[in-house]
Tab-separated table of C-alpha atoms and ligand atoms in Angstrom:
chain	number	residue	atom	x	y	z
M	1	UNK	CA	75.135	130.428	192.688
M	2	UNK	CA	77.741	128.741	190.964
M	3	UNK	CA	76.032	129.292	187.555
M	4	UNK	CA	76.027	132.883	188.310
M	5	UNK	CA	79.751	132.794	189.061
M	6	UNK	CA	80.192	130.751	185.795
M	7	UNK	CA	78.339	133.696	184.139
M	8	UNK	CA	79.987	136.465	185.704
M	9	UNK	CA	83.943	135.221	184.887
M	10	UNK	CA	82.748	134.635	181.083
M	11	UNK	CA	81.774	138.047	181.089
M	12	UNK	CA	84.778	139.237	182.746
M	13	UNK	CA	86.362	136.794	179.663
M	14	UNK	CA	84.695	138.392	177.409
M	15	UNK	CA	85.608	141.581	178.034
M	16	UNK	CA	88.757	140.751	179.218
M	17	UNK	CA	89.505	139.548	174.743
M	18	UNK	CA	87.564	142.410	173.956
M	19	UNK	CA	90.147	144.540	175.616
M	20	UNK	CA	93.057	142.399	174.481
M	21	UNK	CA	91.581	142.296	170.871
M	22	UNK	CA	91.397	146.190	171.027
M	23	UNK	CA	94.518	146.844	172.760
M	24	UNK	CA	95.933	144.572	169.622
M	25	UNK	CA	94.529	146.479	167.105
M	26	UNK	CA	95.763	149.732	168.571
M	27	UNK	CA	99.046	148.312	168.559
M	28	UNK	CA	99.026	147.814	164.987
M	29	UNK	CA	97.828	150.957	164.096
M	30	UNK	CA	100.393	152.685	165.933
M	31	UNK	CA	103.066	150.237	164.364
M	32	UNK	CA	101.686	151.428	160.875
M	33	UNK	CA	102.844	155.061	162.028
M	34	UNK	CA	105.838	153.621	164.215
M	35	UNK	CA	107.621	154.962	160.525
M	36	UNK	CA	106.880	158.261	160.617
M	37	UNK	CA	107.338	158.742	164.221
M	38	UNK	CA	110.230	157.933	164.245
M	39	UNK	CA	110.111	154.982	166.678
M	40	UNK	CA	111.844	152.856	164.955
M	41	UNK	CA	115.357	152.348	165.622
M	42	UNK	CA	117.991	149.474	164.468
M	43	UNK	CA	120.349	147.792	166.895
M	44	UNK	CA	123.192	145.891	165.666
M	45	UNK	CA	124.963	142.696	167.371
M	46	UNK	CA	128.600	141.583	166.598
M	47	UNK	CA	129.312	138.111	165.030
M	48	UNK	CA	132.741	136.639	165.104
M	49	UNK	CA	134.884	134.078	164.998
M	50	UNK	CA	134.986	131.837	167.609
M	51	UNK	CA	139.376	131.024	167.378
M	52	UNK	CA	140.124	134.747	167.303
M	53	UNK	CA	137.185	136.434	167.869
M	54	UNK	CA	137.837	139.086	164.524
M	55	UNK	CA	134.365	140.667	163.723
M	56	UNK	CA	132.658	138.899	160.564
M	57	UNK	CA	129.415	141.049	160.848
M	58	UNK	CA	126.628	142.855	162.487
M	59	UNK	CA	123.454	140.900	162.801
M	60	UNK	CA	120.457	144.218	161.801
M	61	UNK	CA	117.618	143.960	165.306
M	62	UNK	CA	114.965	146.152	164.867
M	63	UNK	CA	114.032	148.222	168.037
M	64	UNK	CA	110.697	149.833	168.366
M	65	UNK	CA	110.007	152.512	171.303
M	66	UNK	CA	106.437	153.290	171.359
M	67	UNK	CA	105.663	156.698	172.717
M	68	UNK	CA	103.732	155.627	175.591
M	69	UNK	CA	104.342	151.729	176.174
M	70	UNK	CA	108.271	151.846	175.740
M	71	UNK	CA	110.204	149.554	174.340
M	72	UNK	CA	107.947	146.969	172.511
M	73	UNK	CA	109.744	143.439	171.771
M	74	UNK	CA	110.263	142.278	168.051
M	75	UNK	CA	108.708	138.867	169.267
M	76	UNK	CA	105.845	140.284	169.957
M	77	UNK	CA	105.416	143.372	167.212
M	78	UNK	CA	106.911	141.425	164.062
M	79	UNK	CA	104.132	138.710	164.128
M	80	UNK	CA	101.772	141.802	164.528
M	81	UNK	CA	103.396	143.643	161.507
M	82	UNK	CA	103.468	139.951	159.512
M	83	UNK	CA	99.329	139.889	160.221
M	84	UNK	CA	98.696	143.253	159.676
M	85	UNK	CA	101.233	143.578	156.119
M	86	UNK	CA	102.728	146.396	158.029
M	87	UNK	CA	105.594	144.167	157.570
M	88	UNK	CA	106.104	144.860	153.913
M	89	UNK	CA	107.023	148.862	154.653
M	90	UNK	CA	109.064	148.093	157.719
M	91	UNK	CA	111.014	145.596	156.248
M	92	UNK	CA	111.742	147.601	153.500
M	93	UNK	CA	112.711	150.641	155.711
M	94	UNK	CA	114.774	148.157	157.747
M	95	UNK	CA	116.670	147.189	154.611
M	96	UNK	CA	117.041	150.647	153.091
M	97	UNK	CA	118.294	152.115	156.793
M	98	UNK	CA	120.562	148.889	157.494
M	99	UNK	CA	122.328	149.465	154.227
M	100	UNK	CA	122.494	153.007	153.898
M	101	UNK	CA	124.166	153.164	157.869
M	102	UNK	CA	126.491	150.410	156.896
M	103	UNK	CA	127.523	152.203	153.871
M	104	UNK	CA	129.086	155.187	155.482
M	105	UNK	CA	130.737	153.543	158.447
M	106	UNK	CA	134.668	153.414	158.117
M	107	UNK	CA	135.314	149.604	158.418
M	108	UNK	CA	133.284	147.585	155.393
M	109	UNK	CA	131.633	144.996	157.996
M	110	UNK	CA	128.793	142.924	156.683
M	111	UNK	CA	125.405	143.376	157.954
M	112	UNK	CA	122.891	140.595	158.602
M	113	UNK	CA	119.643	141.935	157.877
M	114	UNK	CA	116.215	139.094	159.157
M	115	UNK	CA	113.601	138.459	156.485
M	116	UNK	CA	110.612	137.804	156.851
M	117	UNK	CA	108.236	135.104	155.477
M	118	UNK	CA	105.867	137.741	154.225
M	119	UNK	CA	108.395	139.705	152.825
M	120	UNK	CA	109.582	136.079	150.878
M	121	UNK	CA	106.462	135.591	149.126
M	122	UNK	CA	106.365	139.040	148.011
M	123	UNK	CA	107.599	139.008	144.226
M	124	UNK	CA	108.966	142.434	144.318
M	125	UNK	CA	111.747	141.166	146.745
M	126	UNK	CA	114.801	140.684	144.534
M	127	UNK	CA	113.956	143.864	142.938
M	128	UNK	CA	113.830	145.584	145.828
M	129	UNK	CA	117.185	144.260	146.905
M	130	UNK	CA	118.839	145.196	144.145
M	131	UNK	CA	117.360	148.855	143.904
M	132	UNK	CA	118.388	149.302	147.662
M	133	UNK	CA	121.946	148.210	146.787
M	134	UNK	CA	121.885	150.437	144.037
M	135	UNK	CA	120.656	153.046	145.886
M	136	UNK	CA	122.931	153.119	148.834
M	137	UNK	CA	125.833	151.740	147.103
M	138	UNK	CA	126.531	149.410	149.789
M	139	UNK	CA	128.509	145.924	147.812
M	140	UNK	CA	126.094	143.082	147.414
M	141	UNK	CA	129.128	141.136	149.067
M	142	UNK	CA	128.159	143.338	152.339
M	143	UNK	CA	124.780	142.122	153.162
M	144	UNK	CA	123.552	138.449	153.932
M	145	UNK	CA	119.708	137.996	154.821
M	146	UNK	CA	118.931	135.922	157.478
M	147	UNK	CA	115.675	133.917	156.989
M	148	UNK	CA	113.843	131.114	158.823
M	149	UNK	CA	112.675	127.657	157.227
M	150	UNK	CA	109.033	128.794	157.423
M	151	UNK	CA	109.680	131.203	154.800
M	152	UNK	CA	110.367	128.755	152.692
M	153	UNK	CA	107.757	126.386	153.690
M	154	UNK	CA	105.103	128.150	152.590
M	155	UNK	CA	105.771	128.577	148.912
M	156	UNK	CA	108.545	126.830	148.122
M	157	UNK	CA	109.292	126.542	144.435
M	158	UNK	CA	108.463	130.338	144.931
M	159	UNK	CA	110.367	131.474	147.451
M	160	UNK	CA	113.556	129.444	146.262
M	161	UNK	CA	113.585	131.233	142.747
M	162	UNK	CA	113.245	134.307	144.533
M	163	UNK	CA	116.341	133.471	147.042
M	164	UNK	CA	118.099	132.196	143.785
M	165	UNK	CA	117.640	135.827	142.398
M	166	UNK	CA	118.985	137.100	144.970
M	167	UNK	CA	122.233	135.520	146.277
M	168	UNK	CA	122.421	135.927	142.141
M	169	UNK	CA	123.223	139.882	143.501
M	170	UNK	CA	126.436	138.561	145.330
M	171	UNK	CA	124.417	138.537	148.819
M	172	UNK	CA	124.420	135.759	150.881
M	173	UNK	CA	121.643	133.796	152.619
M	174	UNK	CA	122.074	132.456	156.190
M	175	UNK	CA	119.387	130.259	157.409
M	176	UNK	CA	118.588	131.193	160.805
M	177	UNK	CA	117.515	129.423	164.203
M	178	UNK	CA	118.324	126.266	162.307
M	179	UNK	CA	117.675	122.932	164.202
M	180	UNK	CA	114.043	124.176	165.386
M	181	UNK	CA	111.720	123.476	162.120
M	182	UNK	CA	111.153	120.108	161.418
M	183	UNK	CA	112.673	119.831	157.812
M	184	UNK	CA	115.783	121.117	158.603
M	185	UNK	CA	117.748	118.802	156.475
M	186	UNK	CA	115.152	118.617	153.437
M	187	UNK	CA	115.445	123.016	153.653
M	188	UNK	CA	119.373	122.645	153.290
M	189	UNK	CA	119.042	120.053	149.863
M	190	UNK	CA	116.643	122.798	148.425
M	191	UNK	CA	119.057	125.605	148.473
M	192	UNK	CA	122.798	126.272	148.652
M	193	UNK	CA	122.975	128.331	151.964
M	194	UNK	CA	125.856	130.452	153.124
M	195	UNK	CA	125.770	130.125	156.847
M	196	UNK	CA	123.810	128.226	158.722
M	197	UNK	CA	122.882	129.917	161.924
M	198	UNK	CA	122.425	127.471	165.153
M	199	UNK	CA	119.537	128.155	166.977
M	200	UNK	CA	120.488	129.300	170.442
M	201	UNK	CA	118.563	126.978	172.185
M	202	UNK	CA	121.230	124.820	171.903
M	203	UNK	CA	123.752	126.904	173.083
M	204	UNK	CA	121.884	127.485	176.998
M	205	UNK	CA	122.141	123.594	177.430
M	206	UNK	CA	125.380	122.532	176.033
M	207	UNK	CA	127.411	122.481	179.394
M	208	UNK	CA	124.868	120.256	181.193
M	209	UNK	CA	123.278	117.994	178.357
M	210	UNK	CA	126.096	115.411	176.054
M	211	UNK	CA	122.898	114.987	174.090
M	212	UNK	CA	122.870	119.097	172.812
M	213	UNK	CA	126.694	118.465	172.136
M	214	UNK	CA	126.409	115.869	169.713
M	215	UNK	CA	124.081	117.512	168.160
M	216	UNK	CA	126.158	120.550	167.986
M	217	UNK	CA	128.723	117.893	166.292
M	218	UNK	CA	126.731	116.606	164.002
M	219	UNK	CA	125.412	120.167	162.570
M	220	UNK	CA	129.033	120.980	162.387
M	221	UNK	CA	130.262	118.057	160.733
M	222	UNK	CA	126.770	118.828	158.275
M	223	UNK	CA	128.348	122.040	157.849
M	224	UNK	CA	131.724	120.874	156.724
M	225	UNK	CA	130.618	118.460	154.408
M	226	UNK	CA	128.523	120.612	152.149
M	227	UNK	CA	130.829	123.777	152.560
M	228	UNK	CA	128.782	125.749	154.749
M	229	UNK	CA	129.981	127.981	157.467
M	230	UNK	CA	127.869	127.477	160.911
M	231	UNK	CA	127.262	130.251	163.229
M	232	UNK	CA	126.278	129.280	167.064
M	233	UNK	CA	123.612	131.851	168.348
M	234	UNK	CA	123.093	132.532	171.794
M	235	UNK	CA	126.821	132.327	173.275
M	236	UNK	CA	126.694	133.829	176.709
M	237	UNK	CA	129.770	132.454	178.629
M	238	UNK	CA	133.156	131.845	178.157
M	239	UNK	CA	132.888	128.104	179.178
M	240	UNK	CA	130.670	127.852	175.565
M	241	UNK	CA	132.721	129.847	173.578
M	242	UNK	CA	136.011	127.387	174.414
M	243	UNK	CA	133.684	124.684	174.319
M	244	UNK	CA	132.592	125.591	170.653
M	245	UNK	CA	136.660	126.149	169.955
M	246	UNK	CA	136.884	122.433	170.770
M	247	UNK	CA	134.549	121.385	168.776
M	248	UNK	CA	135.990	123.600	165.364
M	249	UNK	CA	133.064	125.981	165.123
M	250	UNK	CA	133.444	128.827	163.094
M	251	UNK	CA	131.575	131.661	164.151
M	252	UNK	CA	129.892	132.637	167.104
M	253	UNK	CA	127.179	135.783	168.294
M	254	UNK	CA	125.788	135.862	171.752
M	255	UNK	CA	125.398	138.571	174.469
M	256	UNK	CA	128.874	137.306	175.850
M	257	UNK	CA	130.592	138.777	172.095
M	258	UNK	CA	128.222	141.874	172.383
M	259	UNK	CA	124.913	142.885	173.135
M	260	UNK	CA	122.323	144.563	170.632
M	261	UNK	CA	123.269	148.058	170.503
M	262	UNK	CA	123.168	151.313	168.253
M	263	UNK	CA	125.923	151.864	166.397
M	264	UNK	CA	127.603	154.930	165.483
M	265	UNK	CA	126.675	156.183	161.652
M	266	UNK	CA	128.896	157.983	160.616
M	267	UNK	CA	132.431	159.089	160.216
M	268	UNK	CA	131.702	162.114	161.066
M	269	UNK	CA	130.278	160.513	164.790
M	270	UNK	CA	133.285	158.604	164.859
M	271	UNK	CA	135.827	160.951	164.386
M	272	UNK	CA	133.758	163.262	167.153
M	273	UNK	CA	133.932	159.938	169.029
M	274	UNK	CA	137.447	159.818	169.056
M	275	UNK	CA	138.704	163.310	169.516
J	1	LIG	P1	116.766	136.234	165.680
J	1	LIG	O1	116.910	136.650	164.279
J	1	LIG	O2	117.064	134.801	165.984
J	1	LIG	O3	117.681	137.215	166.531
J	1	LIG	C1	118.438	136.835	167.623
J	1	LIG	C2	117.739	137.195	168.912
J	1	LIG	O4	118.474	136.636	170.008
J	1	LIG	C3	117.687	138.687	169.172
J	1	LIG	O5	116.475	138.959	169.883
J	1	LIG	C4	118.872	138.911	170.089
J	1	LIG	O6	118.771	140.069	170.881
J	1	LIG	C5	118.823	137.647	170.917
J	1	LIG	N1	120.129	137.286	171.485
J	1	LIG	C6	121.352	137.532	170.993
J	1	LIG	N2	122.321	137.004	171.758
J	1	LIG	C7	121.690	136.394	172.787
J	1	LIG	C8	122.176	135.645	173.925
J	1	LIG	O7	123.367	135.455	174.148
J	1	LIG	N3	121.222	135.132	174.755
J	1	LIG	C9	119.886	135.317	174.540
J	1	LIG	N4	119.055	134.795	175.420
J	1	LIG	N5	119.415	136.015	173.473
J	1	LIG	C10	120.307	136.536	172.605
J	1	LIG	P2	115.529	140.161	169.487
J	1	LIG	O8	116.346	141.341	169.087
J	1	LIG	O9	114.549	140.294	170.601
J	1	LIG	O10	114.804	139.626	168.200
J	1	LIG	C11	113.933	138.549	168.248
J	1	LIG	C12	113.543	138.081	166.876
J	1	LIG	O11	112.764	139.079	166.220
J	1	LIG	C13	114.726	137.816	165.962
J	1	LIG	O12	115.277	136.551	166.222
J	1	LIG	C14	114.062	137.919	164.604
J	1	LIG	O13	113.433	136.721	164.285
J	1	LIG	C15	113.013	138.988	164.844
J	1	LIG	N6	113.498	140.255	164.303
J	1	LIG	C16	114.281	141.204	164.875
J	1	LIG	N7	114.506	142.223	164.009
J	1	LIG	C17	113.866	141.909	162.854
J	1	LIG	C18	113.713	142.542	161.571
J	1	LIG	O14	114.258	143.624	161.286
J	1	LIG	N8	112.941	141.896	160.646
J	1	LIG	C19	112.342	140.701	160.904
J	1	LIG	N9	111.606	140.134	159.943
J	1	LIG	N10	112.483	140.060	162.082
J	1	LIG	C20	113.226	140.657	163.047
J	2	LIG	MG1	118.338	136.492	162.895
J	3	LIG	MG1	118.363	133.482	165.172
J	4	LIG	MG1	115.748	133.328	167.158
């Protein structure tokens, strides 16, 4: 009896990953058309400063609506394109899109496009940077690239020469959800960064915990010392914001600046916009 209920619930198991495995697949073919569909969509958030709260960029979030499941998180869909290589075209068209919209909007804001690994250890990169600048005439000084330390984990005397080339262009480098990897520090000696970009998990505990404070301090201080502006992710009440003010932060981004949202591309929207 309770063999046959052992067998029965691996079988439901079994089909259970069958069905998940297929359902996984499917999703990656249909991201490998999301393209051409036009499903793809980018969202932009505001980043400011935390004194005055003057705009110092758009971070780029891509948005994907799949025509039957909805709205598909980037958690969920960018490891799936990093698996698949998907991630190599979409990346790309993220890039091309982000800088081509920010070129014709009326106020020269910087965008803050996310890189991934993948698209790191691809050689082409700095290239393709360069040709996309080029090509939408957007100023290098215009776009930073956000990427993680895994990307520069995994081949690092690569992936370094290849960030070198770049910021070479006049575009910055941010290093994003910093404080999560564990070689934080060793990531920052390797390369010159621009910004770093606190990880917002800080952020949701900083009222309650002295500990998530200090080491908000400390990353500052970090910061400071080796001429790098910080960025605290994940702001989402005033009581943070003037918190980070007290503690001389420079920049902030965080549903309580501005949400994700579309953003008008054009002049030609925004003069229809305001009439
Ligand atoms: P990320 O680069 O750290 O982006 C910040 C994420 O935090 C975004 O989630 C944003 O919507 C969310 N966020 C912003 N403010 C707040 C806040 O106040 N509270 C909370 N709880 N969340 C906030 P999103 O858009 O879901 O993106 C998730 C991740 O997906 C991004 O994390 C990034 O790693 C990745 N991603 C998004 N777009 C792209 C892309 O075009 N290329 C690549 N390679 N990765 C992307
Ligand atoms: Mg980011
Ligand atoms: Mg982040
Ligand atoms: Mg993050």
């Amino acid at each position: 009896r309770a063999k046959a209920d052992v067998a029965r619930a691996v079988c439901f198991y079994e089909a259970d990953m069958d069905e998940l495995a297929r359902a996984r697949r499917d999703l990656g073919l249909d991201l490998r058309r999301a393209i051409d569909r036009g499903e793809l969509q980018l969202h932009y958030q505001v980043q400011t400063t935390v004194s005055s709260r003057e705009v110092v960029g758009y971070e780029v979030l891509l948005r994907w609506k799949h025509h039957r499941l909805g709205y598909v998180s980037p958690a969920e869909f960018i490891p799936l394109a990093e698996e698949t290589g998907t991630i190599l075209t979409i990346g790309e068209w993220v890039l091309r899109e982000a800088c081509k919209e920010a070129a014709s909007w009326p106020q020269p804001d910087k965008i803050a496009v996310n890189l991934s690994p993948v698209q790191l250890a691809h050689c082409d990169l700095p290239r393709l940077v360069h040709q996309i600048l080029v090509e939408t005439g957007l100023p290098a000084s215009r776009l930073e690239l956000e990427i993680t330390e895994s990307s520069i984990i995994q081949d690092k005397v690569r992936s370094l020469h290849a960030l070198r080339q770049i910021r070479a262009l006049g575009v910055t480098i941010a290093i994003d959800d910093f404080g999560t990897g564990y070689s934080s520090l060793d990531t920052l000696r390797s390369f010159p960064f621009d910004r770093i970009k606190l990880d917002r998990s800080f952020m949701s505990e900083v009222e309650q915990s002295a500990q998530a404070r200090a080491i908000i301090r400390a990353v500052l201080a970090l910061g400071k010392s080796l001429d790098i502006s910080v960025l605290a992710e994940g702001v989402e009440t005033e009581g943070q914001l003037k918190l980070l003010q007290s503690e001389g932060c420079d920049e902030a981004q965080g549903y309580h600046l501005g949400r994700p949202e579309p953003r008008r591309s054009s002049p030609q929207a925004d003069a229809a916009a305001a009439a």
